[in-house]
Structures are given as structure tokens and as C-alpha cells.
mmCIF file with all atom_site columns, C-alpha atoms in Angstrom:
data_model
loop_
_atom_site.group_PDB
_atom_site.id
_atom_site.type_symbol
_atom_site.label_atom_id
_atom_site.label_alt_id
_atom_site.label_comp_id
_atom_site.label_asym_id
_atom_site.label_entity_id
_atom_site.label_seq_id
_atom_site.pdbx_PDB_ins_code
_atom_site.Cartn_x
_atom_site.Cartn_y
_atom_site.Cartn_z
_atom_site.occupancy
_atom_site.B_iso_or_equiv
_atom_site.pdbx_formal_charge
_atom_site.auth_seq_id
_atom_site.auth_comp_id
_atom_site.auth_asym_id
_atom_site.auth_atom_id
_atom_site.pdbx_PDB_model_num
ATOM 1   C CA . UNK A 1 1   ? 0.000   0.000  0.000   1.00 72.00 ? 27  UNK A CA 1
ATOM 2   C CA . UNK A 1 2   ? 1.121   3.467  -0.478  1.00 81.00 ? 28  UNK A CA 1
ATOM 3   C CA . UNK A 1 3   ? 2.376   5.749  2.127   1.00 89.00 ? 29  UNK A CA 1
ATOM 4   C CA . UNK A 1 4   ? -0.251  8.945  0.714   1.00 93.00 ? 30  UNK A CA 1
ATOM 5   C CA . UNK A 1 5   ? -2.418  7.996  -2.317  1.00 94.00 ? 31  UNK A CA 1
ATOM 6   C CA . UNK A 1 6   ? -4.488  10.451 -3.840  1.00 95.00 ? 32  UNK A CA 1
ATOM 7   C CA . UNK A 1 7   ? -7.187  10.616 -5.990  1.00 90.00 ? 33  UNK A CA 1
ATOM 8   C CA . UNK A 1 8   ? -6.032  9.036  -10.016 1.00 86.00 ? 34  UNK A CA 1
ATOM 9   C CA . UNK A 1 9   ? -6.666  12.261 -12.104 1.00 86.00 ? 35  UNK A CA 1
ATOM 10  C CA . UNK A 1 10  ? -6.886  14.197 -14.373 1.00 94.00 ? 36  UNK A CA 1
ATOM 11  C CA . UNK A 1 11  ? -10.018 15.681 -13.329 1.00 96.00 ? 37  UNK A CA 1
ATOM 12  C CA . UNK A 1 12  ? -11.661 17.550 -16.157 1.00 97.00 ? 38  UNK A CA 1
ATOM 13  C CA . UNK A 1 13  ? -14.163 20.529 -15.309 1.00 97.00 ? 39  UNK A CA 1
ATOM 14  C CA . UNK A 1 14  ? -15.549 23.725 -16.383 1.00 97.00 ? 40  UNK A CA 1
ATOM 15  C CA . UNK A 1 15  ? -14.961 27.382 -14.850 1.00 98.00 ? 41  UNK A CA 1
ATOM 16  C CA . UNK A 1 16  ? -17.577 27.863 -11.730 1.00 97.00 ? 42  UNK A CA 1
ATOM 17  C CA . UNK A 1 17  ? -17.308 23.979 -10.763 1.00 97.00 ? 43  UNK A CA 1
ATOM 18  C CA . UNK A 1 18  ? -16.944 22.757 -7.583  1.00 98.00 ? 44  UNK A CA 1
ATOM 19  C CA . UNK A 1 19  ? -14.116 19.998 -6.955  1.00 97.00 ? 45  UNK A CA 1
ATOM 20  C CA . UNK A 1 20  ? -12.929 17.850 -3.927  1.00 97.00 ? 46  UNK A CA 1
ATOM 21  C CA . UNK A 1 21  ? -9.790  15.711 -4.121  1.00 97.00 ? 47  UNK A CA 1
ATOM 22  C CA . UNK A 1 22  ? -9.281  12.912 -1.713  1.00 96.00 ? 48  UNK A CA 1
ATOM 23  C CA . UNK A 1 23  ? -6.251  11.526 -0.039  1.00 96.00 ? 49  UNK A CA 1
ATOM 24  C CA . UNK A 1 24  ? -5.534  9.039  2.012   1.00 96.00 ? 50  UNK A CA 1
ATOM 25  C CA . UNK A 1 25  ? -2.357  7.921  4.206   1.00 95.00 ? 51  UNK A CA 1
ATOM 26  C CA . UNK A 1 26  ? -1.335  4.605  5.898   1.00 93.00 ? 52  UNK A CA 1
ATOM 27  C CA . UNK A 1 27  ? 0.999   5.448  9.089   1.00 88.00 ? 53  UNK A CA 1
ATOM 28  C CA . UNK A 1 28  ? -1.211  6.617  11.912  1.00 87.00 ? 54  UNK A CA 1
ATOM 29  C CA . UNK A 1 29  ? 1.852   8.412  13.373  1.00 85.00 ? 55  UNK A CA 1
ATOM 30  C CA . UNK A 1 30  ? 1.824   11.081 10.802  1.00 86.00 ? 56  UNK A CA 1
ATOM 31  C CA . UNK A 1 31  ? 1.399   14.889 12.055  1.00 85.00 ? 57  UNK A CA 1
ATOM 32  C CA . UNK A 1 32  ? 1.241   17.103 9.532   1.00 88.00 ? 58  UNK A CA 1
ATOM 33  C CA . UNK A 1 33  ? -0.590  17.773 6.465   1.00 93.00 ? 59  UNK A CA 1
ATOM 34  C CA . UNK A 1 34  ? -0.368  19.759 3.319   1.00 94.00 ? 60  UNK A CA 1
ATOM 35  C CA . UNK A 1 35  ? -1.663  20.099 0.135   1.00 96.00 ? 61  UNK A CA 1
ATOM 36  C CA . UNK A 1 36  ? 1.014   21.537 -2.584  1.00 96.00 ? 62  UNK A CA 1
ATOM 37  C CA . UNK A 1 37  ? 0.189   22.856 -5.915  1.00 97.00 ? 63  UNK A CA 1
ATOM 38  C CA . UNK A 1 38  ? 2.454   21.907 -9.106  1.00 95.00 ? 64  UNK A CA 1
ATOM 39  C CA . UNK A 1 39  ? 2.228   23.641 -12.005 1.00 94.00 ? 65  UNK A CA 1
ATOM 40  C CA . UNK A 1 40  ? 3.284   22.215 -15.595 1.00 90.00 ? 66  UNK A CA 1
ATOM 41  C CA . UNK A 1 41  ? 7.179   22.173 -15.247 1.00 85.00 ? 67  UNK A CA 1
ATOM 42  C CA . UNK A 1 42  ? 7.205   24.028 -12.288 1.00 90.00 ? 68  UNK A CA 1
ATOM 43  C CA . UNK A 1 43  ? 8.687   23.286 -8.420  1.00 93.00 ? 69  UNK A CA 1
ATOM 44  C CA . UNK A 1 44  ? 5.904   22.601 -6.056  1.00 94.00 ? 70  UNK A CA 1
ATOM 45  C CA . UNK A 1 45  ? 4.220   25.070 -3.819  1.00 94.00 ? 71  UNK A CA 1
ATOM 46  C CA . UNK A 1 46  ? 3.152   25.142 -0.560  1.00 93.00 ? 72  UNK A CA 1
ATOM 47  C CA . UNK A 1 47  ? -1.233  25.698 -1.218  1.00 95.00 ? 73  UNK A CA 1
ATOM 48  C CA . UNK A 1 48  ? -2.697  25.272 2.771   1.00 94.00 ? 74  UNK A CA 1
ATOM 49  C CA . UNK A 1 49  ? -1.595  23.411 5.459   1.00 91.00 ? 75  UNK A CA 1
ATOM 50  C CA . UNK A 1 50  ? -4.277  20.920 6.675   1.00 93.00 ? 76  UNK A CA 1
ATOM 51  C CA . UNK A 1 51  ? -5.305  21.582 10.567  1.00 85.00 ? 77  UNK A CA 1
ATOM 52  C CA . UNK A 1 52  ? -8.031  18.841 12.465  1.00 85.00 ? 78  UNK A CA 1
ATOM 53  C CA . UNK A 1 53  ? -10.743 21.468 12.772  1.00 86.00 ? 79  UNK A CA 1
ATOM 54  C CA . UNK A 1 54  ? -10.747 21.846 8.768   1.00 87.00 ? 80  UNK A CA 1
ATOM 55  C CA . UNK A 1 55  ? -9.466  25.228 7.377   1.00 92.00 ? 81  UNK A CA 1
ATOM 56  C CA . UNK A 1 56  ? -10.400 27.383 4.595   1.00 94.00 ? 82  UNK A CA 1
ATOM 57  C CA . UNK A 1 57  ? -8.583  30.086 2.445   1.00 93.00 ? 83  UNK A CA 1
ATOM 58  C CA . UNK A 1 58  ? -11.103 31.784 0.105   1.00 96.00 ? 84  UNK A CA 1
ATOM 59  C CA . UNK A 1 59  ? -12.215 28.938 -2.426  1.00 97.00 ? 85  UNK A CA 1
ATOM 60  C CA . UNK A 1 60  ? -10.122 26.632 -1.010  1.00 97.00 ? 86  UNK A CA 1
ATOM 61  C CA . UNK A 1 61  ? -11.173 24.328 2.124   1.00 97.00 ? 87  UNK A CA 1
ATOM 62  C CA . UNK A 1 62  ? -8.850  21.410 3.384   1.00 96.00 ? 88  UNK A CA 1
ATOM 63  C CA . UNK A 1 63  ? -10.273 18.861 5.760   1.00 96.00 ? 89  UNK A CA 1
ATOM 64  C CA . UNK A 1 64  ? -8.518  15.601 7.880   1.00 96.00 ? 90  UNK A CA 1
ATOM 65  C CA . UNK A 1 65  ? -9.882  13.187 9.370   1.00 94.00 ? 91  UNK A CA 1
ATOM 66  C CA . UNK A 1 66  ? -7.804  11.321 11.776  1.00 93.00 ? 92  UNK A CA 1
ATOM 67  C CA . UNK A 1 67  ? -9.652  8.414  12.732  1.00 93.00 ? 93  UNK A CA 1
ATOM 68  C CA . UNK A 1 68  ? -9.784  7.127  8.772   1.00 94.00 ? 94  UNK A CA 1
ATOM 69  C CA . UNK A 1 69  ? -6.491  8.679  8.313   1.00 95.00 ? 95  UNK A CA 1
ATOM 70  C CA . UNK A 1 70  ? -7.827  10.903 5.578   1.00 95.00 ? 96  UNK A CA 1
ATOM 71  C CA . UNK A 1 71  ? -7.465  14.528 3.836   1.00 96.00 ? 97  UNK A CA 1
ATOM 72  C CA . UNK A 1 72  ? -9.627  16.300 1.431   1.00 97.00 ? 98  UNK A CA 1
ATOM 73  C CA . UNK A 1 73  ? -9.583  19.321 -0.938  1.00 97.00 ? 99  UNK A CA 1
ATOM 74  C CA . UNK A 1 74  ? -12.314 21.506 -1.952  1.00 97.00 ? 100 UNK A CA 1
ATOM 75  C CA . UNK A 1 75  ? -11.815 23.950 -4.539  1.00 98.00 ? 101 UNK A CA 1
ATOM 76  C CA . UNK A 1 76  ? -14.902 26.428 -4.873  1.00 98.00 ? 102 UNK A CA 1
ATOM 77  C CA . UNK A 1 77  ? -15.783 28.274 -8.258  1.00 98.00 ? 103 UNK A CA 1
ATOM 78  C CA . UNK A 1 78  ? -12.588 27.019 -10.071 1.00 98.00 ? 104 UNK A CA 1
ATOM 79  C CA . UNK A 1 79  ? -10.543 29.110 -12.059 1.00 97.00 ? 105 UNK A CA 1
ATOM 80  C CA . UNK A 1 80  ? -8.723  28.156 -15.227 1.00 97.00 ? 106 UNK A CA 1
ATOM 81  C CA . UNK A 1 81  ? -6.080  29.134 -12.899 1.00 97.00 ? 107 UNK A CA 1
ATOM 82  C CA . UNK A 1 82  ? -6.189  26.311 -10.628 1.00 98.00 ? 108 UNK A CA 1
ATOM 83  C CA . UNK A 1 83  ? -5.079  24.091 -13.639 1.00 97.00 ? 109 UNK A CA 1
ATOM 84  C CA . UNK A 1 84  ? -2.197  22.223 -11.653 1.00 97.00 ? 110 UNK A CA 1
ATOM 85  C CA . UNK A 1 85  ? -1.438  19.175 -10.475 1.00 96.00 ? 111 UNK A CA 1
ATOM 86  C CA . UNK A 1 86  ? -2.603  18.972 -6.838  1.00 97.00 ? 112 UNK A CA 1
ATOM 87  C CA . UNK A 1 87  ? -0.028  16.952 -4.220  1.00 96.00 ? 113 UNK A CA 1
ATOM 88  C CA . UNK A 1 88  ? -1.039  15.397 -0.412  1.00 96.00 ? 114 UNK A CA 1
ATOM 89  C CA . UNK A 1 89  ? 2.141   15.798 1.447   1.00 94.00 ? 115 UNK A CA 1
ATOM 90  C CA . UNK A 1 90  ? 2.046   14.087 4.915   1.00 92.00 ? 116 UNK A CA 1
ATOM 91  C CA . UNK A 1 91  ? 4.910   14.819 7.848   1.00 86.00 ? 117 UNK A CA 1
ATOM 92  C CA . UNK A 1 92  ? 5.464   11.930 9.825   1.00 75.00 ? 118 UNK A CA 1
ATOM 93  C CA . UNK A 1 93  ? 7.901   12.710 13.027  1.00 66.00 ? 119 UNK A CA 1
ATOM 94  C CA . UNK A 1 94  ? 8.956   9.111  13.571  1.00 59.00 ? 120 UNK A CA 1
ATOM 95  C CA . UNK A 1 95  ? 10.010  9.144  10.118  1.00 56.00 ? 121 UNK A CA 1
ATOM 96  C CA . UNK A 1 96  ? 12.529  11.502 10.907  1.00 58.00 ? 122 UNK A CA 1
ATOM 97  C CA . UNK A 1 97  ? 10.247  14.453 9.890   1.00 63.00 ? 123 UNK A CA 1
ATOM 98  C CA . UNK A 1 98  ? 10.470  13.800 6.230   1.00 74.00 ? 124 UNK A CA 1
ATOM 99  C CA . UNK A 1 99  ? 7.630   14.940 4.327   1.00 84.00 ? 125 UNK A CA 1
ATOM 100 C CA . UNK A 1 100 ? 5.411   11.965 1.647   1.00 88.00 ? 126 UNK A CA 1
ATOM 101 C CA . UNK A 1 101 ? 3.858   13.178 -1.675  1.00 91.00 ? 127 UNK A CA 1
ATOM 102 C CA . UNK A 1 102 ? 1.470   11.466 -2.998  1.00 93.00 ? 128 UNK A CA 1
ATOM 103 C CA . UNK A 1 103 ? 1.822   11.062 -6.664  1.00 92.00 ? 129 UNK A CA 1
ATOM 104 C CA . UNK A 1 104 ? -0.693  13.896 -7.879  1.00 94.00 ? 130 UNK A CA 1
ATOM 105 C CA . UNK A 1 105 ? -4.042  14.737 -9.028  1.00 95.00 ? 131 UNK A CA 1
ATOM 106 C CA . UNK A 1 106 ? -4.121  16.655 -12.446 1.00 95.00 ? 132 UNK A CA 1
ATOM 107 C CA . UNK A 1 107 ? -6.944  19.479 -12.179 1.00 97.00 ? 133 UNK A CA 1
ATOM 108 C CA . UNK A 1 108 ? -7.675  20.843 -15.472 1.00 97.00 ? 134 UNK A CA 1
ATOM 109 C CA . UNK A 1 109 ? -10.102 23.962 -15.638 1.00 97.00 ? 135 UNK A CA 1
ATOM 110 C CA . UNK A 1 110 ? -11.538 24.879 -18.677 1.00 96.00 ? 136 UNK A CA 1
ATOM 111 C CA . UNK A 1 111 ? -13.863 27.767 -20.227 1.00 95.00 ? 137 UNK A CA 1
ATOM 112 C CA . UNK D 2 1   ? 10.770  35.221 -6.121  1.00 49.00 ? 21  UNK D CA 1
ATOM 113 C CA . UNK D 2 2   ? 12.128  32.098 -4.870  1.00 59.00 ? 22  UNK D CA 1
ATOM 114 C CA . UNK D 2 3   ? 14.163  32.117 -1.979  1.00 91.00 ? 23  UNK D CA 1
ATOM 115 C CA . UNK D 2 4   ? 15.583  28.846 -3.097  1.00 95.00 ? 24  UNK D CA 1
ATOM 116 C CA . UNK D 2 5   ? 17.528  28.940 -6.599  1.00 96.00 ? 25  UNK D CA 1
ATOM 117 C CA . UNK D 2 6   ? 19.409  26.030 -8.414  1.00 97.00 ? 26  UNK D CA 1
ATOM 118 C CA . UNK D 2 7   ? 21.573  26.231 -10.999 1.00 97.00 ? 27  UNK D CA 1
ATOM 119 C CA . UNK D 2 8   ? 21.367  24.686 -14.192 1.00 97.00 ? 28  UNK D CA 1
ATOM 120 C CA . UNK D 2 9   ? 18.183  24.819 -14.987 1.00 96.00 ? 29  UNK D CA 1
ATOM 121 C CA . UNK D 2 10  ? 18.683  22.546 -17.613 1.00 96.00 ? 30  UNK D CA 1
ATOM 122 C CA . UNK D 2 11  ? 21.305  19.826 -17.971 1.00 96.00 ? 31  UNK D CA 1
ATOM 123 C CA . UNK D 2 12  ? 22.287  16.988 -21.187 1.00 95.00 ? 32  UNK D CA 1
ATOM 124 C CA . UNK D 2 13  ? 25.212  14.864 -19.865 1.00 93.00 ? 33  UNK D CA 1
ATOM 125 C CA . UNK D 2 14  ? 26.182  12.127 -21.032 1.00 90.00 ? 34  UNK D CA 1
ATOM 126 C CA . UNK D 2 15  ? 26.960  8.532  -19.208 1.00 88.00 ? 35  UNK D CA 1
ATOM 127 C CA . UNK D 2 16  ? 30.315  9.109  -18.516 1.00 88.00 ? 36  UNK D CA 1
ATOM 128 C CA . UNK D 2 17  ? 30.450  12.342 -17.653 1.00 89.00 ? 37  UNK D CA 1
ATOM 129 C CA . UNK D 2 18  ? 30.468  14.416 -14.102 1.00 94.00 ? 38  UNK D CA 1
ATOM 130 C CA . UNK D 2 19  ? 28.696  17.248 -13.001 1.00 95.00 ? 39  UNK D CA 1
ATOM 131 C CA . UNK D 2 20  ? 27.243  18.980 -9.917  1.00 97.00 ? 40  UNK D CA 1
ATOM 132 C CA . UNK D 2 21  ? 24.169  20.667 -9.467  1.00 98.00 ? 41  UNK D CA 1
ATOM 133 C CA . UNK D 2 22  ? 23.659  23.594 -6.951  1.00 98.00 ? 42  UNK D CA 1
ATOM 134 C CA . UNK D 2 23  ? 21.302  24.648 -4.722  1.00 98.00 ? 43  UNK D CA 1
ATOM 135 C CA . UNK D 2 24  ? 21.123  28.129 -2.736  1.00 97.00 ? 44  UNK D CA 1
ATOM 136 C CA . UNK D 2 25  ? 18.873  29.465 0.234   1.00 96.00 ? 45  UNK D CA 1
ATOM 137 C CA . UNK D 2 26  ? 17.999  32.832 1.061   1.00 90.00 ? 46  UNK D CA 1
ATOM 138 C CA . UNK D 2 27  ? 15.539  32.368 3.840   1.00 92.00 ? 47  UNK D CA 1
ATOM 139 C CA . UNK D 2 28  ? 18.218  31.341 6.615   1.00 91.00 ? 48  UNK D CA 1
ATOM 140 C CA . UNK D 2 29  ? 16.700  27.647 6.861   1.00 92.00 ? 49  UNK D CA 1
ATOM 141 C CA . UNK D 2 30  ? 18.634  25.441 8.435   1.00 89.00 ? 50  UNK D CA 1
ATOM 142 C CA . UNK D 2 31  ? 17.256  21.990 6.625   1.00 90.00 ? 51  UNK D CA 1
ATOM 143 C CA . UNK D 2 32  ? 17.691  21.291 2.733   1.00 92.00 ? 52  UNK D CA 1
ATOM 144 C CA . UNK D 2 33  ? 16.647  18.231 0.937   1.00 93.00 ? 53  UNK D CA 1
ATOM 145 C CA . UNK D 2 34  ? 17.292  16.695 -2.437  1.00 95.00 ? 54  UNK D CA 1
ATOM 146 C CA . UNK D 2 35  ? 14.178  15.285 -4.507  1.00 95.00 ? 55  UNK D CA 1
ATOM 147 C CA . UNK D 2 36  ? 13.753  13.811 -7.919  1.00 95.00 ? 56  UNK D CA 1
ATOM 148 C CA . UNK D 2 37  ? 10.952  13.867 -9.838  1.00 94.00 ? 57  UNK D CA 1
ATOM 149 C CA . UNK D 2 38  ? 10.597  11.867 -12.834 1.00 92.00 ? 58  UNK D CA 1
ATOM 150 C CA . UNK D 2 39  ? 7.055   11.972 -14.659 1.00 85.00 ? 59  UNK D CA 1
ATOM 151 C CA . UNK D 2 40  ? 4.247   10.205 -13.771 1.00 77.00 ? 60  UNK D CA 1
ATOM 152 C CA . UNK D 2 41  ? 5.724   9.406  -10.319 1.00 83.00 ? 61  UNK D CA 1
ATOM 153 C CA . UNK D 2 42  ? 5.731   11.124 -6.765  1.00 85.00 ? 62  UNK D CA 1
ATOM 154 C CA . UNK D 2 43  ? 8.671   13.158 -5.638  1.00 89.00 ? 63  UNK D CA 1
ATOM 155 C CA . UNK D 2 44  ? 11.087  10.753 -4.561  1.00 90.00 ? 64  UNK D CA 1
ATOM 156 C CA . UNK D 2 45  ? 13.347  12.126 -1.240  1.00 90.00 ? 65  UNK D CA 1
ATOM 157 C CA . UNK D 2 46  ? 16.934  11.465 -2.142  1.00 93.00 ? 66  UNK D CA 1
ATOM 158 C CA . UNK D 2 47  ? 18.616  13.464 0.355   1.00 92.00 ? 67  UNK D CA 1
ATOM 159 C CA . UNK D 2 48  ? 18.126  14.941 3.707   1.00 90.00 ? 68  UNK D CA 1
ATOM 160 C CA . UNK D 2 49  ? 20.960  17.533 5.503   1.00 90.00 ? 69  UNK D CA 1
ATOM 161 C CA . UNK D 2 50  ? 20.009  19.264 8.675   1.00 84.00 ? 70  UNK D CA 1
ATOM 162 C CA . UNK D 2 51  ? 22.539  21.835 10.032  1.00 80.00 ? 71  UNK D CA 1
ATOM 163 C CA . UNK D 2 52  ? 25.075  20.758 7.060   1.00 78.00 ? 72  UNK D CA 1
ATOM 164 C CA . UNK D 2 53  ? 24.920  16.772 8.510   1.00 81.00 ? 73  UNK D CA 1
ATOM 165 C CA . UNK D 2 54  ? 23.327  14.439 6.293   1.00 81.00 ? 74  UNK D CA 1
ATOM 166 C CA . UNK D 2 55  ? 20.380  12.966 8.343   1.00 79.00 ? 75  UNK D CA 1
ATOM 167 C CA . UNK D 2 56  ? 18.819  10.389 5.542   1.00 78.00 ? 76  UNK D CA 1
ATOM 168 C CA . UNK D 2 57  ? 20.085  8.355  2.612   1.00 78.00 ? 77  UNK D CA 1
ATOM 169 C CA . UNK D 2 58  ? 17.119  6.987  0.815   1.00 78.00 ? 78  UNK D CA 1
ATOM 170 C CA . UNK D 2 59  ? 18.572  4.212  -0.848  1.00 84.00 ? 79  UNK D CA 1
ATOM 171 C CA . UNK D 2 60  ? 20.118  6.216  -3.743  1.00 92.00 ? 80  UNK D CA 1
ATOM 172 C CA . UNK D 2 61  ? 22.757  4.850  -5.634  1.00 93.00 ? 81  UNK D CA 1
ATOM 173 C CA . UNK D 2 62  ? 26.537  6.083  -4.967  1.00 93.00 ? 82  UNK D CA 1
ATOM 174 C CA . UNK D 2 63  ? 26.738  8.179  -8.384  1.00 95.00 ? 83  UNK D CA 1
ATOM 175 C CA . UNK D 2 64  ? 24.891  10.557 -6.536  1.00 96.00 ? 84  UNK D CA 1
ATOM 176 C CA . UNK D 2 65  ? 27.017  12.142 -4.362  1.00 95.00 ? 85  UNK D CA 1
ATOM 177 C CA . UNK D 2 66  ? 25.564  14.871 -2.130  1.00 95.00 ? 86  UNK D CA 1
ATOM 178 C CA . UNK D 2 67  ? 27.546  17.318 -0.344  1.00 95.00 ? 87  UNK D CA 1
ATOM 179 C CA . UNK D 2 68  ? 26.449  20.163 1.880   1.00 94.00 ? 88  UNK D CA 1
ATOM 180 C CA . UNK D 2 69  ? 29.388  22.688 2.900   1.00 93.00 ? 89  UNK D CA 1
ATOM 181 C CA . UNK D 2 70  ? 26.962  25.136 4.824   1.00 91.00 ? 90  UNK D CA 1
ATOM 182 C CA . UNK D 2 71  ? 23.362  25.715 5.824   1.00 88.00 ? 91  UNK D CA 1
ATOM 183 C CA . UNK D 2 72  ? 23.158  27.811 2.594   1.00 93.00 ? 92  UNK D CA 1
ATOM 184 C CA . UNK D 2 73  ? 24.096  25.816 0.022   1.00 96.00 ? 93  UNK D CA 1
ATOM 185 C CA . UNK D 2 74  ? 23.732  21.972 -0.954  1.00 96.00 ? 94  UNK D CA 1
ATOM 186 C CA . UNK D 2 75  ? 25.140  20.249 -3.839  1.00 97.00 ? 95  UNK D CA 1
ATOM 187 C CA . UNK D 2 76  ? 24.327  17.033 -5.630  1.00 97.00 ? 96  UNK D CA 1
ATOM 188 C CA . UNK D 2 77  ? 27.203  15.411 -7.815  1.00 97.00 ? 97  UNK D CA 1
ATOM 189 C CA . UNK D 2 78  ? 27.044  13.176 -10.386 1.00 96.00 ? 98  UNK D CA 1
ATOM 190 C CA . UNK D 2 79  ? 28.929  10.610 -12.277 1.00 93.00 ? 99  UNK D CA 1
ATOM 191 C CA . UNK D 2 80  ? 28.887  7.615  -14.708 1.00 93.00 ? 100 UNK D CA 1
ATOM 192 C CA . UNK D 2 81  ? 25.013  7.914  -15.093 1.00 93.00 ? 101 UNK D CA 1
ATOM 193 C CA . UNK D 2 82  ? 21.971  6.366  -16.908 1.00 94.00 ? 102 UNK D CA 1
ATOM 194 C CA . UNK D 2 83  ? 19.205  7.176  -19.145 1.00 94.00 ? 103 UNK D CA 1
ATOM 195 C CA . UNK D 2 84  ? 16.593  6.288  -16.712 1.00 94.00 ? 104 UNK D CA 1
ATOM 196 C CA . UNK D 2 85  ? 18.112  8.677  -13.731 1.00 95.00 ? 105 UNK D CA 1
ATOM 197 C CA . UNK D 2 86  ? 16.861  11.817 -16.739 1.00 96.00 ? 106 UNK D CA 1
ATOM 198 C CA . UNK D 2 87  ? 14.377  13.440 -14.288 1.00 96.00 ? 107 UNK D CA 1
ATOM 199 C CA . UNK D 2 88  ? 13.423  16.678 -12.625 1.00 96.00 ? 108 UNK D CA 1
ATOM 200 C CA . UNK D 2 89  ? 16.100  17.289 -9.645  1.00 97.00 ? 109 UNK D CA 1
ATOM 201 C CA . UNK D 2 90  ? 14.220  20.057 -7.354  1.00 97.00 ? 110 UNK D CA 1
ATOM 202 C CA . UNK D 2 91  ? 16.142  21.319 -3.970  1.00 96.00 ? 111 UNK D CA 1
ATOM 203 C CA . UNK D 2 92  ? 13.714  22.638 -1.337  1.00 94.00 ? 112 UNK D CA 1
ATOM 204 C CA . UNK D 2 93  ? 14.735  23.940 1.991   1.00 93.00 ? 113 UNK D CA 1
ATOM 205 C CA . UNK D 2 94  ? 12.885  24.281 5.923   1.00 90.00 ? 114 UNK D CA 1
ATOM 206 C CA . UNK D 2 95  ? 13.214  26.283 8.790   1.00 84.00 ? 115 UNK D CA 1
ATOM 207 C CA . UNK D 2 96  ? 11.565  23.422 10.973  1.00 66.00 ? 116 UNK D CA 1
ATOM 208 C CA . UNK D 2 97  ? 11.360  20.124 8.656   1.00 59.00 ? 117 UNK D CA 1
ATOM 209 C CA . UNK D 2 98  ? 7.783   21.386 8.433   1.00 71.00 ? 118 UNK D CA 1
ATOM 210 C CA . UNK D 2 99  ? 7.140   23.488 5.544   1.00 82.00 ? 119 UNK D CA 1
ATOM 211 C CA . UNK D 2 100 ? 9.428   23.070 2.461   1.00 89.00 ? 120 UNK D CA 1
ATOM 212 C CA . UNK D 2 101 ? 10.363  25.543 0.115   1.00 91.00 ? 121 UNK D CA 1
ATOM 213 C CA . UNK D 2 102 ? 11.248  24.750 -3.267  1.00 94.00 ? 122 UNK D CA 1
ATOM 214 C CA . UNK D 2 103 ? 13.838  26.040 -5.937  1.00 95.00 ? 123 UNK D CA 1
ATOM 215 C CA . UNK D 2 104 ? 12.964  25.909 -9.652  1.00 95.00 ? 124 UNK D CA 1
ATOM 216 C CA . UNK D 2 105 ? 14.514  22.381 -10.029 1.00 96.00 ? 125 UNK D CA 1
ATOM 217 C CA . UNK D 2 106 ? 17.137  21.053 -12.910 1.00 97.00 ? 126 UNK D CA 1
ATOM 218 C CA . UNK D 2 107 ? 15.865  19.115 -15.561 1.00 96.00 ? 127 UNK D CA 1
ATOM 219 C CA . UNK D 2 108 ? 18.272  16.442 -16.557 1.00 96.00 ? 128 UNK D CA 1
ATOM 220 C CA . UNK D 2 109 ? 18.768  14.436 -19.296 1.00 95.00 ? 129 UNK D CA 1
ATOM 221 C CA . UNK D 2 110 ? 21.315  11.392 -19.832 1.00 95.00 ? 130 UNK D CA 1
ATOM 222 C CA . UNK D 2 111 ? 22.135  10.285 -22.738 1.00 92.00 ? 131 UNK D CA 1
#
């Protein structure tokens, strides 16, 4: 099983659509939470953390659930700027604080 | 801007060649990190240095041959290569092993 598996993309949709990624992770241990964004041929950038009580930044709301070791995205009225490739990054301590990526879910926004 | 720049941004070597890549930081981290990328895969760690000592080793093969001479500055060297290590090398750098902050990345090919 993977360490953080996401969501297999790409996920096709048009401007004004709502869309939720989901991620999952296997070591109970882990801590911390993130979602990055990757543009095409870019470096990855740091989008939200992810806190336990959910947390929202404009259009975007990140959830976790602990117990089934869980993380979701919402993106509100998408842009054809949110095209990217969307990452679940999970810090897990005992691990020597290393961060995981999952492998990516495509988000393609179109007119 | 970046506060994390690597130099070349593009690289052709071939197998029996050497070369370095570098990686800076501005923002006065004290962690920096090695990752490749190829495509269609997660970011793979490769390297881990916190306060210029070298705190993981995933499993990489010896011609890569990291070397960090201060907090600022981490460089990956390489030698006798193959075609299938052609990939995206990105450098990121933390202040905690928390947040990472990416540079641009080198994209290498091997011939």
C-alpha cells in the first residue's frame, strides 16, 4: 500500500465547478498535512496546510480526518487558474520528519 | 521570487560524464533536501541535511554524491550515469522540517 495515495486524475471541469480531491495515508503516526500545488514544469508550492478542525482560504477548504487517516480538498468556483497538479504531502515525526507526496491529481479547468 | 535557486536549470550529460548541481537558500533555513521527480511518479526524497549533517540516505545509488558545505548551500554530484536517472532534480529547503520551500529544479537528461 502506499504511504499517501491520492485521488487518479486528471479531473476535467468547467470554470464555476466545484471539486474535492481525496487523499488518504497509511501510518497513523503522521502529524502534519499539506496540500502543494504543481504547475506544468514548475517546483511545487506550498497551497494550505491541513489543521483537524478543517481550514479554509477563500475557495479553497482542506479537511482531515484522523480516525480514517484521511485529507480532502475543496476547490470552490474554479478558475482556469487552478489548472495544476494537486499533491497530499504528509509529515510523519517518527520518520525523521520527512515529508510523503502522494503522486498527484491533475486538475484541469476549462472555459 | 524564490528564496531557493538552483543552478542549471537545464542539464544533457552524457553517461560518462560528471557534473554537480547547486542549490542556494535565502531564507536562513537550516534543513535542505534533495528530490527527484521523474514523470508520472511522486517526488522521490533522495537526500536529507540538517545543520550541514546528512540525516537520511534513501537508498540512492553512490553516483549521486551529495555534499552540503553550509546551511546555505547543498550540492548534488554526479557521475557515470543512466538514461533512466533523466528526471526533474528540485532542492527545497525548511526552517523546521515542516514546511518546504522549493527552488525551480534542474531538468536532466542522460544520454
Amino acid at each position: 500500500r502506499k504511504e499517501v495515495e491520492q485521488d487518479p486524475g486528471p479531473f476535467n471541469v468547467p470554470e464555476g465547478a466545484t471539486v474535492a480531491f481525496n487523499c488518504t495515508y497509511s501510518n497513523s503516526a503522521s502529524q502534519s498535512f499539506f496540500w502543494y500545488r504543481q504547475d506544468c514544469r514548475k517546483e511545487p508550492k506550498l497551497l494550505m496546510s491541513v489543521y483537524s478542525s478543517g481550514n479554509e482560504d477563500g475557495r479553497f477548504t482542506a479537511q482531515l480526518n484522523r480516525a480514517s487517516q484521511y485529507i480532502s480538498l475543496l476547490i470552490r468556483d474554479s478558475k482556469l487558474s487552478d489548472s495544476a497538479t494537486y499533491l497530499c504531502v504528509v509529515n510523519t515525526y517518527n520518520q525523521g520528519g520527512k515529508l510523503i507526496f502522494g503522486q498527484g491529481t491533475e486538475l484541469s479547468v476549462k472555459p | 521570487e524564490t528564496g531557493v535557486t538552483q543552478t542549471p536549470r537545464h542539464l544533457v550529460m552524457g553517461m560518462t560524464n560528471k557534473k554537480s548541481l547547486k542549490c542556494e537558500q535565502h531564507l536562513g533555513h537550516n534543513a535542505m533536501y534533495w528530490y527527484k521527480q521523474s514523470a508520472k511518479k511522486p517526488l522521490e526524497l533522495m537526500f536529507v541535511y540538517n545543520f550541514k549533517e546528512q540525516t537520511e540516505n534513501n537508498s540512492v545509488p553512490s553516483r549521486f554524491s551529495p555534499e552540503c558545505p553550509n546551511s546555505s548551500h547543498l550540492f548534488l554530484h554526479l557521475h557515470t550515469l543512466q538514461p533512466e536517472d533523466s528526471a526533474l532534480y528540485l532542492c527545497a529547503s525548511s526552517l523546521t522540517n515542516v514546511e518546504q520551500f522549493f527552488g525551480p529544479g534542474t531538468r536532466l537528461t542522460v544520454l
